[in-house]
Amino acid sequence: MLMAEFRLVESFRITRARPVPGLGTGPYSEPLDITVVGGVITAIEPTAGVGDGDFDADGANLMPGLWDNHVHFSLASLIGQCTRLSHKAAQAEILAAVEDHLRHRPPRLIGYGFRSATWPAPPAAADLDAITAAIPVALISRDLHSVWCNTPALEQAGASGHPTGFLVEEEAFSAIRILMSRYLDLVEHAVQATEQEAASRGIVGIVDYSSDWAVEAWQRRAASRSLGLRVEAATYPDKLDDLIAMSVKTGDQLAENLKVGPLKIIADGSMGSRTAHCIMPYPNPLPGYPNGMPKYTRPELTAVLRRAREAGLKAAVHAIGDAACHDALDAFEISRARGSIEHVQCVAPVDLPRFAQLKLTASIQPAHQLEDAGVVDRVWPDAKGRAYPMLDLLRARARVVFGSDAPVAPLDPWKAIEAACHRPYRPDQALTPLAGLRASSRTSLSIGQPADMVLTAGPGMVLLTMLGGRVTFCR
């Protein structure tokens, strides 16, 4: 039963819960009774052996609530309403799926999930126009870094007259924002449903990198209802002046459960679109971009980071390729900014210790490895030995946090933990389950901590989620 509509109760007691070792301050191994007052853990005691609390855990596992530290929440919610396309499909198979959809379903198509990195040539509007030049068809790639449109969809996405119809990077991001604005009612309905879905997976908080200015979107939501998650709302450079005008900085409270997040800066593209900025050239690059697409020179990136620091903002720099990661580390060092590098999918060995030295967070999305495993050898043959260095980063004393990058991967921290611990791309980089849980949580099972907690019957089998003393999910 979903319980996101329940208000905070003054006190709540969980009985006979078995804490997961290593996630609290005490030597908690036996079943415990936990008392919550005013949204805070006020007592942790050996169980009295009687299941007479507000929730009897009956020996279920208790752990801190989980966080998704990198999600595009609005888009992930909308994508749930889209036609799904296989990232393994060839171009002809995608075209056949589009044709079948248009034959049997309503005359509009936003599809999601294709990946063109291994196709012989980039797709074009003409390919989709051959199926229909009258009905808008817009297909969003699995990594969100490209959008494939037919002619009517190009007009809807503000890209009329585009020479190919295959939009990449900034063109793609702009098209996605415009397409989302056309379906705003659908987005808002989907967002509430996705909040509840997240709670059912033990999630209590997110860092939202939605491109429709997450700050404004979540302020609007918080003004009309109680948020079902803790939200840190990011800002992109095009809205930086607007954020500065609000006289706020990263961590400031905007509403209940809503804080100002980081400034998101996209330094390169993605592996799936062959636009990640890499030291070695791609075997089959996009025309004119042998090493991918850097978005900034190092001085330009340094200038943006310096401005973020002066405004009191942390920065979150998207850097997937090893060249982009190196440049981002240099820019952080020169600017003295603080924050994170997002994705960290390929890192030169010499750069691994710099995360700890510069006090930067390595924000990783482990589930990417499940789908990238069959592509890395072909797209990054010279870099695969440096790909997904999760354990190497921990050994180098970096702070590592996990996210999903939803909708690129499911909004499910358990899948991230499974990928990191049991199905890493490089077996020598596997983490322990405890390390995976620590990378997915922010609080501990300790007196005085916020009552953000999850009870499970096993990995992914969530029985209860509590957010600041409020039950947001109960099975």
Coordinates of N, CA, C and O in Angstrom, one line a residue, residues 13-19 27-35 43-60 62:
R13 N 7.0 3.7 16.1 CA 7.9 2.7 16.7 C 7.9 1.4 15.8 O 6.9 0.9 15.4
I14 N 9.1 1.0 15.5 CA 9.3 -0.2 14.7 C 9.9 -1.3 15.7 O 10.9 -1.0 16.4
T15 N 9.3 -2.4 15.7 CA 9.8 -3.5 16.6 C 10.4 -4.6 15.8 O 10.0 -4.9 14.7
R16 N 11.3 -5.3 16.5 CA 11.9 -6.6 16.1 C 12.6 -6.4 14.7 O 12.4 -7.3 13.8
A17 N 13.3 -5.3 14.5 CA 14.0 -5.1 13.2 C 15.5 -5.5 13.4 O 16.1 -5.4 14.4
R18 N 16.0 -6.1 12.3 CA 17.4 -6.6 12.4 C 18.3 -5.7 11.5 O 18.1 -5.7 10.3
P19 N 19.1 -4.8 12.1 CA 19.9 -3.8 11.3 C 21.0 -4.5 10.4 O 21.5 -5.5 10.8
P27 N 27.0 -1.4 17.8 CA 27.2 -2.8 17.5 C 25.9 -3.6 17.3 O 25.6 -4.5 18.0
Y28 N 25.1 -3.1 16.4 CA 23.7 -3.6 16.3 C 23.7 -4.9 15.5 O 23.9 -4.9 14.3
S29 N 23.4 -6.0 16.1 CA 23.3 -7.2 15.4 C 22.1 -8.0 15.8 O 21.6 -8.8 15.1
E30 N 21.6 -7.7 17.0 CA 20.4 -8.4 17.4 C 19.1 -7.6 17.0 O 19.2 -6.5 16.6
P31 N 18.0 -8.3 17.0 CA 16.7 -7.5 16.7 C 16.6 -6.3 17.6 O 16.9 -6.4 18.8
L32 N 16.1 -5.2 17.1 CA 16.0 -4.0 17.8 C 14.6 -3.4 17.7 O 13.9 -3.7 16.8
D33 N 14.3 -2.6 18.7 CA 13.1 -1.7 18.6 C 13.6 -0.3 18.4 O 14.5 0.2 19.1
I34 N 13.0 0.4 17.4 CA 13.5 1.8 17.1 C 12.3 2.7 17.3 O 11.2 2.5 16.8
T35 N 12.6 3.8 18.0 CA 11.6 4.8 18.3 C 11.9 6.1 17.5 O 13.1 6.6 17.5
A43 N 15.5 6.5 19.8 CA 15.9 5.4 20.7 C 16.1 4.2 19.8 O 15.4 3.9 18.9
I44 N 17.2 3.4 20.1 CA 17.5 2.2 19.5 C 17.8 1.2 20.6 O 18.8 1.4 21.3
E45 N 17.0 0.2 20.8 CA 17.1 -0.7 22.0 C 16.9 -2.1 21.6 O 16.2 -2.4 20.6
P46 N 17.6 -3.0 22.3 CA 17.3 -4.5 22.1 C 15.8 -4.7 22.2 O 15.1 -4.2 23.1
T47 N 15.3 -5.6 21.4 CA 13.9 -5.8 21.3 C 13.3 -6.3 22.6 O 14.0 -7.2 23.3
A48 N 12.1 -5.9 22.9 CA 11.5 -6.5 24.1 C 10.8 -7.8 23.7 O 10.3 -8.5 24.6
G49 N 10.9 -8.2 22.4 CA 10.4 -9.5 22.0 C 9.0 -9.5 21.7 O 8.4 -10.6 21.5
V50 N 8.3 -8.4 21.7 CA 6.9 -8.3 21.5 C 6.6 -7.4 20.3 O 7.1 -6.2 20.3
G51 N 5.9 -7.9 19.3 CA 5.7 -7.1 18.1 C 4.5 -6.1 18.3 O 3.5 -6.3 17.7
D52 N 4.6 -5.2 19.3 CA 3.5 -4.3 19.6 C 3.7 -2.9 19.1 O 3.0 -2.0 19.6
G53 N 4.6 -2.7 18.2 CA 4.9 -1.3 17.7 C 3.9 -0.9 16.6 O 3.0 -1.7 16.3
D54 N 4.2 0.2 16.0 CA 3.4 0.7 14.9 C 3.6 -0.2 13.7 O 2.8 -0.3 12.8
F55 N 4.9 -0.8 13.6 CA 5.2 -1.7 12.5 C 6.1 -2.8 13.1 O 7.1 -2.5 13.6
D56 N 5.6 -4.0 13.0 CA 6.4 -5.2 13.5 C 7.2 -5.7 12.4 O 6.7 -6.3 11.4
A57 N 8.5 -5.5 12.5 CA 9.4 -6.0 11.4 C 9.6 -7.5 11.3 O 9.9 -8.0 10.3
D58 N 9.4 -8.1 12.5 CA 9.4 -9.6 12.5 C 10.7 -10.1 12.0 O 10.8 -11.1 11.2
G59 N 11.9 -9.4 12.3 CA 13.2 -9.9 11.9 C 13.6 -9.4 10.5 O 14.7 -9.7 10.1
A60 N 12.9 -8.5 9.9 CA 13.3 -8.0 8.6 C 14.5 -7.1 8.7 O 14.8 -6.6 9.8
L62 N 16.8 -3.9 8.5 CA 16.6 -2.4 8.6 C 17.9 -1.7 8.1 O 19.0 -2.1 8.5

